[in-house]
Short mmCIF file of C-alpha atoms in Angstrom, two decimals:
data_model
loop_
_atom_site.label_atom_id
_atom_site.label_comp_id
_atom_site.label_asym_id
_atom_site.label_seq_id
_atom_site.Cartn_x
_atom_site.Cartn_y
_atom_site.Cartn_z
CA MET A 1 -1.59 -9.54 25.31
CA ASN A 2 -2.13 -6.89 27.98
CA LYS A 3 -4.84 -7.95 30.43
CA ASN A 4 -6.39 -4.49 30.07
CA GLY A 5 -6.16 -4.48 26.30
CA TYR A 6 -4.09 -2.08 24.22
CA ILE A 7 -4.28 0.84 21.81
CA PHE A 8 -2.98 0.84 18.24
CA THR A 9 -2.67 3.59 15.63
CA SER A 10 -2.24 3.47 11.83
CA GLU A 11 -2.00 6.22 9.23
CA SER A 12 -2.70 6.64 5.54
CA VAL A 13 -2.02 9.41 3.04
CA THR A 14 -3.81 10.62 -0.07
CA GLU A 15 -2.59 10.17 -3.64
CA GLY A 16 -1.52 13.82 -3.61
CA HIS A 17 1.02 13.26 -0.85
CA PRO A 18 4.48 13.79 -2.40
CA ASP A 19 5.69 10.26 -1.62
CA LYS A 20 2.55 8.71 -3.08
CA MET A 21 2.83 10.83 -6.20
CA ALA A 22 6.38 9.49 -6.59
CA ASP A 23 5.04 5.95 -6.15
CA ARG A 24 2.40 6.60 -8.78
CA ILE A 25 4.95 7.80 -11.35
CA SER A 26 7.23 4.81 -10.70
CA ASP A 27 4.37 2.33 -10.95
CA THR A 28 3.08 3.97 -14.13
CA VAL A 29 6.52 3.50 -15.67
CA LEU A 30 6.30 -0.17 -14.63
CA ASP A 31 2.84 -0.55 -16.19
CA ALA A 32 4.08 1.05 -19.41
CA VAL A 33 6.93 -1.46 -19.64
CA LEU A 34 4.68 -4.46 -18.90
CA THR A 35 2.19 -3.27 -21.52
CA MET A 36 4.92 -3.42 -24.15
CA ASP A 37 6.70 -6.51 -22.80
CA PRO A 38 5.14 -8.68 -20.04
CA ALA A 39 8.62 -10.04 -19.30
CA GLY A 40 10.09 -6.55 -18.90
CA ARG A 41 12.22 -5.67 -15.90
CA VAL A 42 11.87 -2.43 -13.96
CA ALA A 43 13.38 -0.83 -10.87
CA CYS A 44 12.24 2.80 -11.08
CA GLU A 45 12.77 5.54 -8.47
CA THR A 46 11.22 9.01 -8.57
CA VAL A 47 12.18 12.16 -6.67
CA LEU A 48 9.83 15.16 -6.58
CA SER A 49 10.41 18.81 -5.79
CA PRO A 50 8.11 21.78 -6.56
CA ASP A 51 9.57 22.39 -10.04
CA LEU A 52 11.68 19.31 -10.81
CA VAL A 53 11.04 15.58 -11.20
CA PHE A 54 13.98 13.17 -11.34
CA VAL A 55 13.26 9.65 -12.62
CA SER A 56 16.02 7.07 -12.34
CA GLY A 57 16.56 3.32 -12.22
CA GLU A 58 16.81 0.31 -14.48
CA ILE A 59 14.73 -1.10 -17.33
CA GLY A 60 15.17 -4.24 -19.39
CA PRO A 61 15.30 -5.04 -22.20
CA LYS A 62 17.20 -1.89 -23.05
CA GLU A 63 15.23 -1.44 -26.30
CA LEU A 64 12.26 -0.29 -24.22
CA LEU A 65 14.07 2.71 -22.78
CA SER A 66 13.35 4.88 -25.82
CA GLU A 67 9.68 3.84 -25.79
CA ILE A 68 8.87 5.06 -22.27
CA ASP A 69 7.26 8.51 -22.30
CA VAL A 70 8.52 9.67 -18.91
CA GLU A 71 7.47 13.26 -19.49
CA GLY A 72 3.92 12.20 -20.38
CA ILE A 73 3.74 9.91 -17.36
CA VAL A 74 4.81 12.66 -14.94
CA ARG A 75 2.49 15.30 -16.33
CA GLY A 76 -0.36 12.81 -16.60
CA ALA A 77 0.05 11.82 -12.94
CA ALA A 78 -0.06 15.47 -11.85
CA LYS A 79 -3.26 16.06 -13.83
CA GLU A 80 -4.98 12.89 -12.59
CA ILE A 81 -4.15 13.65 -8.97
CA GLY A 82 -5.32 17.26 -9.23
CA TYR A 83 -2.20 19.42 -9.24
CA LYS A 84 -3.49 22.10 -11.59
CA ASP A 85 -0.72 24.67 -11.18
CA ALA A 86 2.16 25.68 -8.91
CA SER A 87 -0.19 27.28 -6.37
CA TYR A 88 -1.47 23.80 -5.51
CA GLY A 89 2.01 22.65 -4.46
CA PHE A 90 3.42 21.29 -7.72
CA ASP A 91 4.04 22.80 -11.13
CA PRO A 92 2.87 20.38 -13.89
CA SER A 93 5.08 22.21 -16.41
CA CYS A 94 8.17 21.54 -14.33
CA GLU A 95 11.55 20.29 -15.53
CA ILE A 96 11.76 16.50 -15.88
CA ILE A 97 15.06 14.63 -15.84
CA ASN A 98 15.06 11.03 -17.12
CA ARG A 99 17.99 8.89 -16.00
CA LEU A 100 16.56 5.42 -16.61
CA LYS A 101 19.20 2.97 -17.84
CA PRO A 102 19.44 -0.73 -18.82
CA GLN A 103 19.17 -3.34 -16.06
CA SER A 104 22.39 -4.56 -14.48
CA CYS A 105 23.64 -7.75 -16.13
CA ASP A 106 24.59 -9.12 -12.69
CA ILE A 107 20.97 -8.89 -11.53
CA SER A 108 19.47 -10.21 -14.75
CA MET A 109 21.85 -13.19 -14.72
CA GLY A 110 20.20 -14.62 -11.60
CA VAL A 111 16.66 -13.63 -12.56
CA ASP A 112 16.95 -15.15 -16.06
CA LYS A 113 17.34 -18.61 -14.56
CA GLY A 114 14.26 -18.19 -12.34
CA GLY A 115 16.02 -17.04 -9.20
CA ALA A 116 15.01 -14.29 -6.81
CA GLY A 117 15.85 -10.76 -7.94
CA ASP A 118 17.20 -9.94 -4.50
CA GLN A 119 17.83 -11.38 -1.07
CA GLY A 120 15.66 -10.57 1.92
CA MET A 121 12.58 -11.56 3.89
CA MET A 122 8.96 -10.75 3.08
CA PHE A 123 5.99 -10.84 5.42
CA GLY A 124 2.26 -11.39 4.94
CA TYR A 125 -0.56 -10.91 7.42
CA ALA A 126 -4.29 -11.36 7.85
CA CYS A 127 -6.73 -11.18 10.76
CA ASP A 128 -10.47 -11.54 11.17
CA GLU A 129 -11.26 -8.13 12.69
CA THR A 130 -12.57 -6.68 9.40
CA ALA A 131 -14.36 -8.05 6.35
CA GLU A 132 -11.18 -7.37 4.37
CA LEU A 133 -9.24 -9.56 6.83
CA MET A 134 -7.06 -6.57 7.66
CA PRO A 135 -6.32 -4.66 10.86
CA LEU A 136 -9.07 -2.13 11.60
CA PRO A 137 -6.87 1.00 12.08
CA ILE A 138 -5.22 0.85 8.66
CA THR A 139 -8.50 -0.14 6.98
CA LEU A 140 -10.28 2.92 8.35
CA ALA A 141 -7.31 5.21 7.71
CA HIS A 142 -7.27 4.18 4.03
CA LYS A 143 -11.02 4.65 3.68
CA LEU A 144 -10.81 8.13 5.17
CA ALA A 145 -7.92 9.10 2.89
CA LYS A 146 -9.72 7.84 -0.20
CA ARG A 147 -12.91 9.63 0.82
CA LEU A 148 -10.92 12.85 1.35
CA ALA A 149 -9.69 12.62 -2.24
CA ASN A 150 -13.15 11.76 -3.58
CA VAL A 151 -14.95 14.75 -2.05
CA ARG A 152 -12.26 16.99 -3.52
CA LYS A 153 -12.40 15.48 -7.00
CA LYS A 154 -16.20 15.47 -7.09
CA SER A 155 -16.26 19.12 -5.94
CA ALA A 156 -18.23 18.38 -2.78
CA LEU A 157 -15.45 20.26 -0.97
CA PRO A 158 -13.79 22.16 -3.85
CA TYR A 159 -11.49 24.18 -1.59
CA LEU A 160 -9.50 21.08 -0.67
CA ARG A 161 -6.14 20.42 -2.30
CA PRO A 162 -4.47 17.09 -3.21
CA ASP A 163 -2.16 16.56 -0.21
CA GLY A 164 -3.56 14.94 2.93
CA LYS A 165 -3.08 12.48 5.76
CA THR A 166 -5.38 10.43 7.97
CA GLN A 167 -4.79 8.51 11.19
CA VAL A 168 -6.97 6.26 13.32
CA THR A 169 -6.36 5.05 16.88
CA VAL A 170 -8.31 1.99 18.03
CA LYS A 171 -8.67 0.52 21.51
CA TYR A 172 -8.58 -3.30 21.76
CA ASP A 173 -9.77 -5.47 24.62
CA SER A 174 -7.71 -8.18 26.30
CA ASP A 175 -8.80 -10.68 23.62
CA GLY A 176 -7.46 -8.47 20.84
CA LYS A 177 -10.89 -7.35 19.64
CA PRO A 178 -11.46 -3.70 18.64
CA VAL A 179 -13.88 -2.03 21.04
CA HIS A 180 -13.59 1.73 20.47
CA ILE A 181 -12.15 4.35 18.16
CA GLU A 182 -10.18 6.65 20.44
CA ASP A 183 -8.86 9.26 17.99
CA ILE A 184 -9.24 10.29 14.36
CA VAL A 185 -6.78 12.69 12.75
CA VAL A 186 -7.34 14.27 9.34
CA SER A 187 -4.85 16.78 7.95
CA THR A 188 -5.95 18.17 4.61
CA GLN A 189 -4.38 20.74 2.34
CA HIS A 190 -6.76 23.59 1.47
CA GLU A 191 -6.97 26.87 -0.39
CA LYS A 192 -5.45 29.93 1.20
CA GLY A 193 -7.52 31.77 3.78
CA LYS A 194 -10.19 29.10 4.26
CA ASP A 195 -11.81 29.24 7.68
CA GLN A 196 -10.70 26.28 9.80
CA LYS A 197 -14.10 25.98 11.48
CA ILE A 198 -15.71 25.40 8.07
CA ILE A 199 -13.03 22.84 7.19
CA HIS A 200 -13.54 21.05 10.51
CA ASP A 201 -17.31 20.85 10.11
CA ASP A 202 -17.17 19.84 6.44
CA VAL A 203 -14.54 17.13 6.92
CA THR A 204 -16.37 15.77 9.94
CA GLU A 205 -19.64 15.55 8.04
CA HIS A 206 -18.54 14.62 4.52
CA VAL A 207 -15.51 12.47 5.28
CA ILE A 208 -15.46 11.04 8.80
CA LYS A 209 -19.17 10.42 9.32
CA ALA A 210 -19.52 9.15 5.75
CA VAL A 211 -16.92 6.47 6.42
CA ILE A 212 -17.44 5.60 10.10
CA LYS A 213 -21.11 5.22 10.96
CA GLY A 214 -21.91 4.50 14.61
CA GLY A 215 -20.53 1.39 16.23
CA LEU A 216 -17.01 1.97 17.53
CA MET A 217 -17.12 5.78 17.16
CA ASP A 218 -19.12 7.80 19.70
CA GLU A 219 -19.15 11.20 21.38
CA SER A 220 -15.99 10.34 23.33
CA THR A 221 -13.99 9.78 20.13
CA ARG A 222 -11.55 12.66 19.77
CA ILE A 223 -11.50 14.23 16.30
CA HIS A 224 -8.50 16.28 15.20
CA ILE A 225 -8.72 18.14 11.88
CA ASN A 226 -5.73 20.20 10.74
CA PRO A 227 -4.39 20.27 14.31
CA THR A 228 -1.58 22.71 13.39
CA GLY A 229 -4.26 25.28 12.53
CA SER A 230 -3.56 25.55 8.80
CA PHE A 231 -2.43 23.37 5.87
CA GLU A 232 -2.18 25.80 2.95
CA TYR A 233 1.23 24.68 1.70
CA GLY A 234 1.34 21.06 0.66
CA GLY A 235 2.50 18.68 -2.04
CA PRO A 236 6.11 18.67 -3.22
CA ALA A 237 6.30 22.41 -2.48
CA ALA A 238 6.13 21.63 1.23
CA ASP A 239 8.01 18.32 1.30
CA ALA A 240 10.06 16.37 -1.23
CA GLY A 241 8.55 13.15 -2.56
CA LEU A 242 10.39 9.86 -2.93
CA THR A 243 9.37 6.41 -4.17
CA GLY A 244 9.06 3.76 -1.47
CA ARG A 245 8.94 5.99 1.59
CA LYS A 246 5.49 4.87 2.79
CA ILE A 247 6.02 1.11 3.15
CA ILE A 248 3.99 0.84 6.38
CA VAL A 249 1.10 2.75 4.82
CA ASP A 250 1.36 0.37 1.85
CA THR A 251 1.06 -2.77 3.99
CA TYR A 252 -0.56 -3.30 7.41
CA GLY A 253 -0.19 0.07 9.12
CA GLY A 254 2.37 -1.37 11.52
CA GLY A 255 0.06 -4.22 12.52
CA ALA A 256 2.55 -6.75 11.13
CA ARG A 257 6.24 -6.79 10.39
CA HIS A 258 7.82 -5.57 7.18
CA GLY A 259 10.93 -6.87 5.44
CA GLY A 260 11.97 -3.35 4.46
CA GLY A 261 11.74 -3.54 0.67
CA ALA A 262 9.47 -1.06 -1.10
CA PHE A 263 6.94 -2.17 -3.71
CA SER A 264 6.38 0.69 -6.15
CA GLY A 265 8.40 0.82 -9.35
CA THR A 266 9.60 -2.78 -9.16
CA ASP A 267 8.58 -5.60 -11.49
CA PRO A 268 7.40 -8.98 -10.11
CA THR A 269 10.81 -10.65 -10.44
CA LYS A 270 11.71 -8.53 -7.41
CA VAL A 271 10.61 -10.69 -4.49
CA ASP A 272 10.40 -7.62 -2.28
CA ARG A 273 7.14 -7.04 -4.12
CA SER A 274 5.91 -10.35 -5.48
CA ALA A 275 6.72 -12.47 -2.42
CA ALA A 276 5.08 -9.91 -0.12
CA TYR A 277 1.97 -10.21 -2.28
CA MET A 278 2.21 -13.99 -2.11
CA MET A 279 2.57 -13.96 1.66
CA ARG A 280 -0.57 -11.82 1.94
CA TYR A 281 -2.36 -14.33 -0.31
CA VAL A 282 -1.18 -17.20 1.90
CA ALA A 283 -2.06 -15.51 5.20
CA LYS A 284 -5.46 -14.33 3.97
CA ASN A 285 -6.42 -17.83 2.80
CA ILE A 286 -5.32 -19.35 6.11
CA VAL A 287 -7.58 -16.95 8.03
CA ALA A 288 -10.41 -17.29 5.50
CA ALA A 289 -10.20 -21.07 5.96
CA GLY A 290 -10.77 -20.69 9.70
CA ILE A 291 -7.38 -22.23 10.48
CA ALA A 292 -6.46 -19.15 12.54
CA ASN A 293 -8.01 -15.85 13.59
CA ARG A 294 -4.73 -14.06 13.07
CA CYS A 295 -1.76 -15.16 11.01
CA GLU A 296 1.61 -13.75 10.01
CA VAL A 297 3.72 -15.66 7.51
CA TRP A 298 7.12 -14.86 6.16
CA VAL A 299 9.62 -16.17 3.67
CA ALA A 300 13.32 -15.54 2.99
CA TYR A 301 15.33 -15.71 -0.24
CA ALA A 302 18.90 -15.58 -1.49
CA ILE A 303 19.51 -13.56 -4.64
CA GLY A 304 19.59 -15.71 -7.76
CA GLU A 305 18.15 -18.79 -6.03
CA ALA A 306 14.61 -19.99 -6.71
CA GLU A 307 13.85 -22.06 -3.63
CA PRO A 308 13.14 -20.05 -0.46
CA ILE A 309 15.72 -20.52 2.28
CA GLY A 310 13.02 -20.30 4.95
CA VAL A 311 9.23 -20.33 5.46
CA PHE A 312 7.67 -19.48 8.80
CA ALA A 313 4.26 -18.86 10.40
CA ASP A 314 2.92 -17.38 13.63
CA THR A 315 -0.77 -17.48 14.55
CA TYR A 316 -0.30 -15.82 17.96
CA GLY A 317 -2.01 -18.72 19.70
CA THR A 318 -5.15 -18.48 17.55
CA GLY A 319 -4.41 -21.45 15.27
CA LYS A 320 -6.64 -24.53 15.16
CA ILE A 321 -3.53 -26.52 14.22
CA SER A 322 0.10 -25.94 15.14
CA ASP A 323 2.22 -23.33 13.41
CA ASP A 324 4.57 -26.09 12.24
CA LYS A 325 1.67 -27.86 10.51
CA ILE A 326 0.66 -24.56 8.91
CA VAL A 327 4.19 -24.21 7.49
CA SER A 328 3.90 -27.72 6.06
CA LEU A 329 0.56 -26.78 4.49
CA ILE A 330 2.09 -23.65 2.96
CA ARG A 331 4.93 -25.62 1.41
CA GLU A 332 2.52 -28.24 0.09
CA CYS A 333 -0.13 -25.92 -1.33
CA PHE A 334 1.76 -22.87 -2.59
CA ASN A 335 4.60 -22.52 -5.08
CA LEU A 336 6.94 -20.00 -3.46
CA GLU A 337 9.59 -19.90 -6.17
CA PRO A 338 9.68 -16.47 -7.88
CA LEU A 339 8.38 -17.78 -11.20
CA GLY A 340 5.75 -19.85 -9.38
CA ILE A 341 4.53 -16.74 -7.56
CA ILE A 342 4.37 -14.76 -10.81
CA GLU A 343 2.36 -17.52 -12.46
CA THR A 344 0.04 -18.13 -9.50
CA LEU A 345 -0.87 -14.46 -9.15
CA ASN A 346 -0.58 -13.58 -12.86
CA LEU A 347 1.70 -10.66 -12.08
CA ARG A 348 3.12 -9.83 -15.51
CA ARG A 349 0.31 -7.38 -16.22
CA PRO A 350 -0.02 -3.58 -15.98
CA ILE A 351 -2.02 -3.60 -12.73
CA TYR A 352 0.28 -1.61 -10.48
CA LYS A 353 -0.56 2.09 -10.84
CA ALA A 354 -3.83 1.46 -8.98
CA THR A 355 -1.90 0.11 -5.98
CA SER A 356 0.24 3.22 -5.58
CA ALA A 357 -2.17 4.84 -3.11
CA TYR A 358 -4.57 3.60 -0.41
CA GLY A 359 -2.67 0.38 0.26
CA HIS A 360 -1.74 -2.80 -1.55
CA PHE A 361 -3.78 -5.08 0.72
CA GLY A 362 -7.41 -5.33 1.75
CA ARG A 363 -8.58 -3.48 -1.35
CA THR A 364 -12.16 -4.02 -2.49
CA ASP A 365 -12.25 -1.22 -5.08
CA ILE A 366 -9.83 -2.95 -7.47
CA ASP A 367 -9.37 -6.59 -8.44
CA LEU A 368 -6.07 -7.79 -7.01
CA PRO A 369 -5.14 -11.48 -7.37
CA TRP A 370 -3.44 -11.70 -3.96
CA GLU A 371 -6.70 -10.70 -2.28
CA LYS A 372 -8.57 -13.78 -3.52
CA THR A 373 -9.49 -16.54 -1.07
CA ASP A 374 -9.73 -19.32 -3.63
CA MET A 375 -7.39 -21.59 -1.64
CA ALA A 376 -9.37 -21.44 1.60
CA VAL A 377 -11.45 -24.57 0.89
CA VAL A 378 -8.35 -26.59 -0.02
CA LEU A 379 -6.47 -25.46 3.09
CA LYS A 380 -9.43 -26.17 5.36
CA GLU A 381 -9.80 -29.68 3.99
CA LYS A 382 -6.09 -30.45 4.28
CA ALA A 383 -6.04 -29.09 7.83
CA GLY A 384 -8.85 -31.52 8.74
CA LEU A 385 -11.28 -28.83 9.83
#
């Protein structure tokens, strides 16, 4: 820790960002499969351009392929997000190519016996600097992005368009506590010809001040709204969209490590998703129990094998017990086998479309099982605190 403290920045994007729209389509395909078959398997990727959507990947069992209304899912996502016509940055009547195919038998062979659907390492994190037990920069960035979408959808600022980004820079003291918001960046797509002064004033009043009230923001906080001077062209018309390209936005805003595997479009047999959720659940309960003020946990798997090949923890010197004892607690109190994770968190349900924007962690607007702190009392007692 720097003796003078440090500065950290995190970003978020709205649901109309091309990558998030791709995530939404992929996760809606997943929800559709799980609605029909809770044991269904999905690895769905979506690519967006202004007038073409390409949906590819694997689905099992193969009988479900003909039941998935890919065209309806794509056009429904565009309508829900707010892409009314091509002038908004995406044409809802665009061409749609469906290249979903049956799941690889080599992958299903390992998963069928309860093994991990892939190799890799997955991280989870929690800290006590917000009520959500999340880092402050990503928490505020998500809230700003969600507010930006809300004022557009509710016609408070009807000239806004679906694409947008937010970013928050926070100054921390030498003890790692947030003390000041240094910068706020909001880039929002808007109708052609809209005066930037009006946009600046409206976004400041209806978005920034509605989310951040006093406290860490003051007159010295620098506010940047559409810093390029204009954001008329957005959505897939301005930048291609791709599933899984916002993995840092999806997790901790860079405040913790990431194993590299994307979440959206993958069913819970894929440990890239389910084990990352489990690690968040573990880390959040450790912090909620008062065992540590800050905790990162991670786990590693070999494809086809059920038992993790490694479990680790780091409390950055904030733990009330040693990190080794925390690892022992994790192994004792949590089932980290893929099927155990699925059962613990009840993951074979169509709950994933709602996670496709505004983060998978720290959410209070939707009920996510990995955000519960129902193990905190047990962990506290076993830790002797």
